[in-house]
Coordinates of C-alpha atoms and ligand atoms in Angstrom, one line a residue:
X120 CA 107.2 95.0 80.1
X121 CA 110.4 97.3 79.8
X122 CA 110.1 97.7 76.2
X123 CA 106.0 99.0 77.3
X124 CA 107.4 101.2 79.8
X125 CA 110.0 102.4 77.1
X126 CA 107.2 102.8 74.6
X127 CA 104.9 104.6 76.6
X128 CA 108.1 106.9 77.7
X129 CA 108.4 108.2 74.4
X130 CA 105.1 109.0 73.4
X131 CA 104.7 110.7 76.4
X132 CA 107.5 113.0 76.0
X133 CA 106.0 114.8 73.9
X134 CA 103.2 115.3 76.4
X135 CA 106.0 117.1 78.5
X136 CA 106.7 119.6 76.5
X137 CA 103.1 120.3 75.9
X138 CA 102.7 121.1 79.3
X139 CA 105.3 123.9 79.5
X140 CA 102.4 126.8 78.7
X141 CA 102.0 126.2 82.6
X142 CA 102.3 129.6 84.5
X143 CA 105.9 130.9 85.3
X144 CA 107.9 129.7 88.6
X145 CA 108.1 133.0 90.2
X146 CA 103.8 132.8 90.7
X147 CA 104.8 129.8 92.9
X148 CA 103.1 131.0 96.0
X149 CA 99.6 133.0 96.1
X150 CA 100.4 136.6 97.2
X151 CA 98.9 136.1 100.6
X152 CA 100.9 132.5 101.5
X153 CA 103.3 132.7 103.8
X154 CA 105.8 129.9 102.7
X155 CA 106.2 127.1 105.2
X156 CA 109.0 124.9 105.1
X157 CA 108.5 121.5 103.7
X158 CA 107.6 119.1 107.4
X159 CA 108.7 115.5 107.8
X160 CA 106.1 113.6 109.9
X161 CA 108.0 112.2 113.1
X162 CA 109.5 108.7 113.3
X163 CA 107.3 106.3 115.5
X164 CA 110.0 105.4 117.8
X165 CA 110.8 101.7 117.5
X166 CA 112.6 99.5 120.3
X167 CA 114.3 97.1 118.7
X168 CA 114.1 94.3 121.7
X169 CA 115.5 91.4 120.1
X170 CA 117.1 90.6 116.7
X171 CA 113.8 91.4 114.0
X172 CA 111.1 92.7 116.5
X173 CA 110.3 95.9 116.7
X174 CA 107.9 97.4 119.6
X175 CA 106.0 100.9 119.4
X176 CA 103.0 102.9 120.8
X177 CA 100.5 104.7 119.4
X178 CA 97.8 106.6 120.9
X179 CA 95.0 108.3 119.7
X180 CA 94.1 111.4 121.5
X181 CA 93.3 115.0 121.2
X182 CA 95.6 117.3 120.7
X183 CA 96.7 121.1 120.1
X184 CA 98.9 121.6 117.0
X185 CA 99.5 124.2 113.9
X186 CA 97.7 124.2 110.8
X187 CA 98.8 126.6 108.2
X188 CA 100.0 128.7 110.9
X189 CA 96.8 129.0 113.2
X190 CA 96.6 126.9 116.1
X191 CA 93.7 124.0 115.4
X192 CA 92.8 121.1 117.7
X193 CA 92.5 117.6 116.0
X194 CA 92.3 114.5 116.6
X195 CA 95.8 112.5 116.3
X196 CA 98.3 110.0 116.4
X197 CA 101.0 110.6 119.7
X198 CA 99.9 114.1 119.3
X199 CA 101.1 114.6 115.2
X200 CA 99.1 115.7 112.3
X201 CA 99.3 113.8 110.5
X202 CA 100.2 110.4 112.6
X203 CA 104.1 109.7 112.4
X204 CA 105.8 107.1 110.5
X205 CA 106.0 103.7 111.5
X206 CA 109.7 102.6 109.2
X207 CA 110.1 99.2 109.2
X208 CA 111.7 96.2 106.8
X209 CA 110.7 93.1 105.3
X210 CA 111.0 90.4 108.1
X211 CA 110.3 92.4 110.8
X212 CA 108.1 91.5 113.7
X213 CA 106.7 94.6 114.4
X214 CA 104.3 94.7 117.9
X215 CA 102.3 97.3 118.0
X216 CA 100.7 98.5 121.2
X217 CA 97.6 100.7 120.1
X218 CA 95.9 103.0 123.0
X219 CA 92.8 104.9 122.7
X220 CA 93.2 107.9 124.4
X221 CA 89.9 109.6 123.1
X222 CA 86.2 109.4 124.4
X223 CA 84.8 107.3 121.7
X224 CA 85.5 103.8 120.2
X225 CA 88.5 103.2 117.6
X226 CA 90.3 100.4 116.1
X227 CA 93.5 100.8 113.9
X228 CA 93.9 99.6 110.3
X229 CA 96.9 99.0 108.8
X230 CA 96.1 99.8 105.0
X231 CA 98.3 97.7 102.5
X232 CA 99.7 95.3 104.7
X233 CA 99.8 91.2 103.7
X234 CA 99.3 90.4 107.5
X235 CA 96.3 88.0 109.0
X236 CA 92.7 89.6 109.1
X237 CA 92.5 88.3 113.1
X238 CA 95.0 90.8 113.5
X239 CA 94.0 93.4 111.2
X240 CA 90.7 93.2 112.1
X241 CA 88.4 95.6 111.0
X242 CA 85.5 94.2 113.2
X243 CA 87.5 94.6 116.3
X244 CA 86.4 97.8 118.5
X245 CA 88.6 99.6 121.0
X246 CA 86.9 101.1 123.9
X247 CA 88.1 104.4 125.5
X248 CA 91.1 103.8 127.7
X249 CA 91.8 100.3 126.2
X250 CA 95.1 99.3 125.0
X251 CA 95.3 96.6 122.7
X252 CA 98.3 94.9 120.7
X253 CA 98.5 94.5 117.2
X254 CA 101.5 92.3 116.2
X255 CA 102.4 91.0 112.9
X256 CA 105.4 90.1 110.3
X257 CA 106.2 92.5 107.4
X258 CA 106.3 90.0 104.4
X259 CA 109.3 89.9 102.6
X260 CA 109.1 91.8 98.8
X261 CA 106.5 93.9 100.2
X262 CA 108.4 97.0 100.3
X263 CA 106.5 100.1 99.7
X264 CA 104.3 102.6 101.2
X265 CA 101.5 101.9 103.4
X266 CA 99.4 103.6 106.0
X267 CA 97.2 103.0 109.2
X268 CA 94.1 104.4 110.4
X269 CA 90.8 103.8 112.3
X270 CA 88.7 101.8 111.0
X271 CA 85.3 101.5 112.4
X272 CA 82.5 101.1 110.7
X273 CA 80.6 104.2 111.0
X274 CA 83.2 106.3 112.7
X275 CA 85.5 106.3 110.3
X276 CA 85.0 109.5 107.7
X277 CA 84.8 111.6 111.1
X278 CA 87.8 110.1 112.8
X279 CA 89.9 110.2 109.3
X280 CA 89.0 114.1 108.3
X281 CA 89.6 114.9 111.8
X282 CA 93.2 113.5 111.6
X283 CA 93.8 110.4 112.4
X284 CA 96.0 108.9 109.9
X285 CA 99.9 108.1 109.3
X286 CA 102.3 106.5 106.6
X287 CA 104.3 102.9 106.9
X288 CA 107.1 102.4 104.7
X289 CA 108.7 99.4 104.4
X290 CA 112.3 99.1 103.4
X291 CA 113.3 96.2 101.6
X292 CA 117.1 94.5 99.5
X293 CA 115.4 96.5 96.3
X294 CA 115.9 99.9 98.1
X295 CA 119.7 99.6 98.5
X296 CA 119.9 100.0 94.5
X297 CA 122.4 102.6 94.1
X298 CA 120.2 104.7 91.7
X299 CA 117.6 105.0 94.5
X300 CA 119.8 105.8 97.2
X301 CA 121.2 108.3 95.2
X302 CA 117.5 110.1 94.8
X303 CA 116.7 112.5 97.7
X304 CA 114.0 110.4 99.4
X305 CA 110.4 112.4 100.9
X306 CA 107.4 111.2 102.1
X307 CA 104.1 113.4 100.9
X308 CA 100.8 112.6 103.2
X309 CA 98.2 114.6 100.9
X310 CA 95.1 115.2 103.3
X311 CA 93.1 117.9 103.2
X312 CA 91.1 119.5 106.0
X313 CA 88.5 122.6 106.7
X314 CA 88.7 124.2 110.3
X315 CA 85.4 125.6 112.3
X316 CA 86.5 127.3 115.0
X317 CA 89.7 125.5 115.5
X318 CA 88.7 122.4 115.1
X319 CA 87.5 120.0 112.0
X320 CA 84.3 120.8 111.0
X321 CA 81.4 118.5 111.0
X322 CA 80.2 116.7 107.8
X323 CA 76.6 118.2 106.1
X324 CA 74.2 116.2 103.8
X325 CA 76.4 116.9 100.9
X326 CA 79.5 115.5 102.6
X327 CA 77.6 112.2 103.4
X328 CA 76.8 112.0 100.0
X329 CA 79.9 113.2 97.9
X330 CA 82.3 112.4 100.7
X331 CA 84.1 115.3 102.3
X332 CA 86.6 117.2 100.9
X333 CA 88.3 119.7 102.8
X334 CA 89.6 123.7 101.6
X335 CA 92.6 122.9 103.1
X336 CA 94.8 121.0 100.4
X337 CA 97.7 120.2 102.7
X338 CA 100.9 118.2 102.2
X339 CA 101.9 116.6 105.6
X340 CA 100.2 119.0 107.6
X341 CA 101.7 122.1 106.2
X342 CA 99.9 124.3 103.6
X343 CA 101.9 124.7 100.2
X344 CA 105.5 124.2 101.7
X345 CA 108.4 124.9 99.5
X346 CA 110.6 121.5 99.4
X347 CA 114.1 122.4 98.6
X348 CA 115.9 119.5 98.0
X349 CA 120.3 119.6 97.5
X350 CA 120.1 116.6 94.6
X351 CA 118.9 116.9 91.8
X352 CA 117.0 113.2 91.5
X353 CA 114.0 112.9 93.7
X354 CA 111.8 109.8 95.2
X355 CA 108.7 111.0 96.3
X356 CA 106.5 108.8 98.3
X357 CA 102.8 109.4 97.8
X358 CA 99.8 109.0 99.9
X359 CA 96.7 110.2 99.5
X360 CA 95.4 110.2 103.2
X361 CA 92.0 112.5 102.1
X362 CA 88.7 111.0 102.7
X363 CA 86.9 111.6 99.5
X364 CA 89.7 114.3 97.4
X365 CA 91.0 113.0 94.5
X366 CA 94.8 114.1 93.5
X367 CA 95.5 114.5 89.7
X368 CA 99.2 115.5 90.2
X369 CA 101.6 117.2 87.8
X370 CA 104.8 118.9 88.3
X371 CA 105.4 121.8 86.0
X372 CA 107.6 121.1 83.2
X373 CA 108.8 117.8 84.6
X374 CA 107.8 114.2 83.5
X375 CA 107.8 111.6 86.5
X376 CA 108.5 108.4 86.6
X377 CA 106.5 106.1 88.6
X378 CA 108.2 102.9 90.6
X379 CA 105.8 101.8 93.0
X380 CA 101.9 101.7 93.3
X381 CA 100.4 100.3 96.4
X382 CA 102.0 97.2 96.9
X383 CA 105.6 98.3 96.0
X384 CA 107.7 98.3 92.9
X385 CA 107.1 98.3 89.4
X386 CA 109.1 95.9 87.0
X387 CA 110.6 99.2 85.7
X388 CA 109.9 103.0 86.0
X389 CA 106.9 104.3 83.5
X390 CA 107.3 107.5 82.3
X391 CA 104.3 109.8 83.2
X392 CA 103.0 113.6 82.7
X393 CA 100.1 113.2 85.0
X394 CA 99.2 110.9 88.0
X395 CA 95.8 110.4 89.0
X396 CA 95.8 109.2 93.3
X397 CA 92.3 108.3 94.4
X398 CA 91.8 108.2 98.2
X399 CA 93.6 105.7 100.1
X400 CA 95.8 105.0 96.8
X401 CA 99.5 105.3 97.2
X402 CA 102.2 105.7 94.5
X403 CA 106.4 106.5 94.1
X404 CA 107.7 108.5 91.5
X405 CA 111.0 109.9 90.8
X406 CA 112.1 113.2 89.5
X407 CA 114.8 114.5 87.8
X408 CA 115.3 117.9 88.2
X409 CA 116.0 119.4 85.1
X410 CA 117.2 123.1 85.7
X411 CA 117.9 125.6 88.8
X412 CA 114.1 127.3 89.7
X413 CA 111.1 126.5 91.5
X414 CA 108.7 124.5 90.0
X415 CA 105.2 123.8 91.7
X416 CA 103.3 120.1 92.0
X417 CA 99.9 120.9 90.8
X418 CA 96.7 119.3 91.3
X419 CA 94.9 119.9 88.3
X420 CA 90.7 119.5 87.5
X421 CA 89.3 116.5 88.0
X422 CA 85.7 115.4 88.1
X423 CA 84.9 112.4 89.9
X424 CA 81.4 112.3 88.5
X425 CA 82.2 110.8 85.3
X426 CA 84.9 113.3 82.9
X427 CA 87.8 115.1 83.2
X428 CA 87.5 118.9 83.5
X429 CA 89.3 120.4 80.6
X430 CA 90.4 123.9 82.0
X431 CA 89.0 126.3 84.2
X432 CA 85.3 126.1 83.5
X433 CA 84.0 128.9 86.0
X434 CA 81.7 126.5 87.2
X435 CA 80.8 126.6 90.9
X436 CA 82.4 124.1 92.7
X437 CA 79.5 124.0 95.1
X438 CA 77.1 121.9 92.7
X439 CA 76.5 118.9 94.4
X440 CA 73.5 116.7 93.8
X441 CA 74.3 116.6 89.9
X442 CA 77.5 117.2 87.5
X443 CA 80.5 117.8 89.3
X444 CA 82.0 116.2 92.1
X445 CA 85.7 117.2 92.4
X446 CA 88.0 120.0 92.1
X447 CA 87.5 122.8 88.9
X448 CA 90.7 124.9 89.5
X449 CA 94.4 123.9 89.6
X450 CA 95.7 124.6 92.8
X451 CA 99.3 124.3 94.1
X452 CA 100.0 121.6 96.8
X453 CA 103.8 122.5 97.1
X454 CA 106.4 124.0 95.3
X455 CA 110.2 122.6 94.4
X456 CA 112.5 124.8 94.9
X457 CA 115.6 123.0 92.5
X458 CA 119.4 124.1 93.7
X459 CA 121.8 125.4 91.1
X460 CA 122.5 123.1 88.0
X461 CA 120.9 120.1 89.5
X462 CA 123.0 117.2 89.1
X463 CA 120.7 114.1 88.4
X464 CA 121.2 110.5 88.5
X465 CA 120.1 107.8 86.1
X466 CA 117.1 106.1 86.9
X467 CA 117.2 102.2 87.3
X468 CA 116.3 100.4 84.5
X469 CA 114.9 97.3 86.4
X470 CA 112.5 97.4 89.7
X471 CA 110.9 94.3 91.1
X472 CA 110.2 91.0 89.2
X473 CA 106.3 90.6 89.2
X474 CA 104.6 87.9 88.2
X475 CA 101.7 88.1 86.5
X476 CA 98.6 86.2 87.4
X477 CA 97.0 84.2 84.7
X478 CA 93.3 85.1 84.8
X479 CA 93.0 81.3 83.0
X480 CA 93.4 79.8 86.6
X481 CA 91.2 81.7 87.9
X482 CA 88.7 79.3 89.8
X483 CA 85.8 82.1 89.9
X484 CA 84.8 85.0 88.4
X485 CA 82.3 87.2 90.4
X486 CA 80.4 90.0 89.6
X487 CA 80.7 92.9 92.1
X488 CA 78.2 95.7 91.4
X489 CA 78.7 99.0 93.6
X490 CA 75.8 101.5 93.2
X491 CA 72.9 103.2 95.5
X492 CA 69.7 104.0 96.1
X493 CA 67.3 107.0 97.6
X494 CA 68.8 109.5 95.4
X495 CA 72.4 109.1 96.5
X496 CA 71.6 108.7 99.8
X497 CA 72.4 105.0 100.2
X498 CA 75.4 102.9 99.2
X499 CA 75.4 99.3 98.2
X500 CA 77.9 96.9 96.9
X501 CA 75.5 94.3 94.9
X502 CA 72.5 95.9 96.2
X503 CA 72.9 95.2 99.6
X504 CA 74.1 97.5 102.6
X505 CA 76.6 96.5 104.9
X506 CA 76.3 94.0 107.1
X507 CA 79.3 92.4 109.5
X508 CA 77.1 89.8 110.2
X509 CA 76.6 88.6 106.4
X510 CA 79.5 86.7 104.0
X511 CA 79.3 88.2 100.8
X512 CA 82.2 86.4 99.4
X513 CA 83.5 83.4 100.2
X514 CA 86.6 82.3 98.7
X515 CA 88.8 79.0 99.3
X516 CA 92.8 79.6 100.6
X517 CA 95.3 79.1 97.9
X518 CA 92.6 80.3 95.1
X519 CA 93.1 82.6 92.3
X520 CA 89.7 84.8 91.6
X521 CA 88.5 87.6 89.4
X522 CA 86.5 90.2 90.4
X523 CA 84.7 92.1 88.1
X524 CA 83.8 95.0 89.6
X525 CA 80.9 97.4 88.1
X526 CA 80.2 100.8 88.5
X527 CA 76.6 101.6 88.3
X528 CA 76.0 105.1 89.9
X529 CA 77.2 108.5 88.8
X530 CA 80.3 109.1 90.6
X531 CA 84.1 107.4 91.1
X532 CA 84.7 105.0 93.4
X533 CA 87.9 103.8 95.0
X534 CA 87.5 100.3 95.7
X535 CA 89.6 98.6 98.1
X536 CA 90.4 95.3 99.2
X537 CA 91.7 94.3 102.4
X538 CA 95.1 92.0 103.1
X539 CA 94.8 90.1 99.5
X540 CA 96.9 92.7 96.9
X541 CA 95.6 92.3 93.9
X542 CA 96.5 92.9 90.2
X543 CA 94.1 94.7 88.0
X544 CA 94.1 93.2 84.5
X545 CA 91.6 95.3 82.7
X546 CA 89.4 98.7 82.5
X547 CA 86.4 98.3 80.0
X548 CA 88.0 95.3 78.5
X549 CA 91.1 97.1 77.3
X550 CA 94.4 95.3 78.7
X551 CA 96.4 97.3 81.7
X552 CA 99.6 98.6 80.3
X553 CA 101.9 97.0 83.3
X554 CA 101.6 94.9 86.2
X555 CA 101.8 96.3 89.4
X556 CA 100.3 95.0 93.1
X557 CA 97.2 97.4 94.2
X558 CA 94.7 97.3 96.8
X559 CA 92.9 100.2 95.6
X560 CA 91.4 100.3 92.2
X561 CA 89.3 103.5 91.0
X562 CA 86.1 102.5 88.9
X563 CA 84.4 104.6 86.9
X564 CA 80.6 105.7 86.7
X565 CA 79.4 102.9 83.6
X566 CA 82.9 101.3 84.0
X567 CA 83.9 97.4 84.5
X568 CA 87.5 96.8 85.5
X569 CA 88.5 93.4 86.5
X570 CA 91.1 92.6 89.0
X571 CA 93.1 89.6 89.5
X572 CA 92.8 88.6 93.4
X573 CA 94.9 85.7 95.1
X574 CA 93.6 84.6 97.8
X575 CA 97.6 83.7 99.5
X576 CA 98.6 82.5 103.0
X577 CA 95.5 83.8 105.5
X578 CA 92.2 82.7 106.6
X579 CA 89.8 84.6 108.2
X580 CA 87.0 87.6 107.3
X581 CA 88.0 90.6 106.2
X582 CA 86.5 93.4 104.3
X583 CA 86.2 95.2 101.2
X584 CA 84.4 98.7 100.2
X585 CA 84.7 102.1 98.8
X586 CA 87.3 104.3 100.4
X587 CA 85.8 107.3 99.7
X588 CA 85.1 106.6 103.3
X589 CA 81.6 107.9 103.8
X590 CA 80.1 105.8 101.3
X591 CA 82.1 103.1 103.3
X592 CA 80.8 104.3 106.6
X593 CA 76.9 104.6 104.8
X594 CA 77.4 100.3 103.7
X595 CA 79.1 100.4 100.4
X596 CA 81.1 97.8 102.2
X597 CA 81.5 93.9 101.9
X598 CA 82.5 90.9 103.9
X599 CA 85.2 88.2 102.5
X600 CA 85.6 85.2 104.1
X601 CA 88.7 82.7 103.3
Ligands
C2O99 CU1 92.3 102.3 104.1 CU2 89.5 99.4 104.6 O1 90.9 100.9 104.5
CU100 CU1 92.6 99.0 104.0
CU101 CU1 82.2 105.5 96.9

């Protein structure tokens, strides 16, 4: 695995210093940007009560707050866009006491999390002015980055664009390495948002179809803050919190180096030029600054029906029946300001140990087809809308399975499995280059990727679907049963 990572360093190198034609730092901000500080979402308060449990509140509820300097109301999390952090470690008995303070019906997901599915129950519904406790233990090697939001079927693309989201991290012994304490450590919720009046704007035809992606690209709230960090070695913690926005991220003439995908560490960093974050998709990389100057994180083309966009194309970006789904022009999400002669630390060499699942033990392979009907006005996973009343798999505690999961329509989706990580062990039938724990895996239009999905510790129903959540909210969701 290390000499992979090693491998796949060096090659890439070269990619780096392909990328330097990228504009000049002093263009870091458009002319007409004000720059905002870089924001750190609040702490969730935590009560520690006894040794290892930790109580806190959340409520959702309206509220007034700043958005790119203009005052916007939106729905949120105790009042913060976006919701604030909930820090906890490994071991902890975290209970939860969840409130819905708005007029409409709610339940809270947390994303990521190896906790029971009668707990993090996605069929559960929370009426206005109920309180309801959600208490579970953070499993041990599970540090990482994680988030929670509302997950009810139907209201959920609405409830998400209009705010409601926040970031978990859990700490864990692997986070006490001194060459990641010595990395200046930031959390980046990427959610984007359009305002109407002060407030988010409602979803048209197009949104339901494409999901909805908002002209506000902002990073924890704030609109292309300038991060100015005093080390020279950064860990950035990445969420993409959007409902349908895909993030292809690069920092100008830096490589990073990612440690952590969804469900935690890597076996060792991988040297990358680009990273790709679909929604609901979380990743760690670190930085090493490499000179005093300001270098911006970009988010370069992508289209998410099928290719990459190779440069500026001029094309509209308001097609959206046919070709291009996605963003066509690099735009800057935030900008690094580096401090004089950045002093960087080594990176460490080894991460987590992972093992890998044999696909040979698997006791089942299933097919998992996600496509649509009505001219992309219907979503189906194996033909068949959503239904919470239906199983659609049913799997034995204990067991091993592959999913092979197709893509048969003409955009990307993010698929996503609830409280069972999984590993994905091949795209097309090529090999993935490292192990890593996911519970989001983007799939192609016309691509298979398999994934690797042990089915460890809980029984119950639970669900899995596309997190481009309003192909989620339209059906393209299934039931698991253990
Ligand atoms: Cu982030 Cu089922 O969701
Ligand atoms: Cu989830
Ligand atoms: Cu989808």
């Amino acid at each position: 695995m290390e000499l992979l990572g090693r491998r796949q360093l060096l090659k890439l190198a070269g990619v780096a210093l392909a990328s330097r034609y990228l504009h000049s730092p002093t263009s870091a901000l458009g002319s007409t940007q004000q720059a905002s500080p870089f924001p750190t979402p609040p702490l969730l308060p935590l009560t520690r009560a006894e040794p290892g449990v930790v109580e806190a509140e959340l409520t959702a509820t309206w509220a007034d707050v700043a958005v790119a300097g203009a005052p916007a109301r939106l729905l949120t999390y105790n009042g913060s866009f976006p919701g604030p952090l909930l820090r906890v470690r490994e071991g902890d008995h975290v209970r939860l006491w969840f409130t819905n303070e708005m007029e409409e019906v709610t339940n809270l997901h947390t994303h990521g999390l190896h906790v029971p599915p009668s707990v993090d129950n996605p069929f559960l519904t929370v009426a206005p002015g109920e309180t309801v406790l959600y208490e579970f233990t953070i499993p041990t090697g599970s540090a990482g980055t994680y988030w929670y939001h509302p997950h009810l079927h139907g209201h959920v693309s609405r409830q998400l664009f209009a705010g409601l989201s926040g970031a978990i991290v859990v700490a864990g012994p692997l986070d006490s390495l001194a060459r990641l304490r010595r990395a200046e450590e930031y959390l980046l919720i990427l959610k984007d948002l359009t305002l109407s009046n002060g407030v988010p704007a409602a979803h048209s035809v197009f949104d339901w179809m494409n999901g909805k992606e908002g002209d506000l690209l902002l990073v924890n709230g704030a609109l292309q803050p300038v991060l100015a960090p005093r080390r020279g070695t950064l860990r950035l913690r990445l969420l993409n919190a959007s409902n349908a926005r895909y993030y292809r991220l690069q920092l100008e003439e830096h490589q990073m180096y990612l440690i952590a995908t969804d469900g935690g560490f890597l076996e060792a960093p991988v040297g990358i030029d680009e990273l790709l974050l679909a929604p609901g998709e979380r990743a760690e990389v670190m930085v090493q600054l490499t000179r005093e100057g300001s270098f911006r994180v970009l988010n370069l083309p992508y289209n998410r029906s099928g290719g990459h966009m190779m440069g500026n194309s001029g094309m509209m970006g308001g097609m959206h029946g046919g070709g291009i789904r996605g963003d066509t022009q690099t735009q800057t999400l935030l900008t690094i300001v580096a401090p004089p002669a950045p002093k960087t630390v080594s990176l460490p060499s080894r991460l987590a140990r992972i093992d890998s699942i044999d696909s040979n033990l698997a006791s089942v392979t299933r097919q998992l087809v996600l496509g649509g009907g009505m001219m992309g006005m219907q979503f189906f996973i194996n033909g068949r809308s959503f239904d919470e009343n239906r199983v659609d798999v049913s799997g034995r505690l204990g067991n091993i399975e592959v999913w092979d999961i197709r893509n048969r329509s003409a955009m990307d989706h993010p698929f996503h499995l609830h409280t069972y990580p999984f590993q994905v062990l091949s795209r097309n039938g090529v090999a993935e280059p490292f192990v890593a724990w996911k519970d989001v895996v983007n799939v192609r239009p016309g691509e298979s990727v398999r994934i690797a999905v042990p089915l460890r510790d809980f029984t119950g129903k639970t669900v899995f679907h596309c997190h481009i959540v309003e192909h989620e909210d339209q059906g393209m969701m299934g039931v698991l049963e253990v």
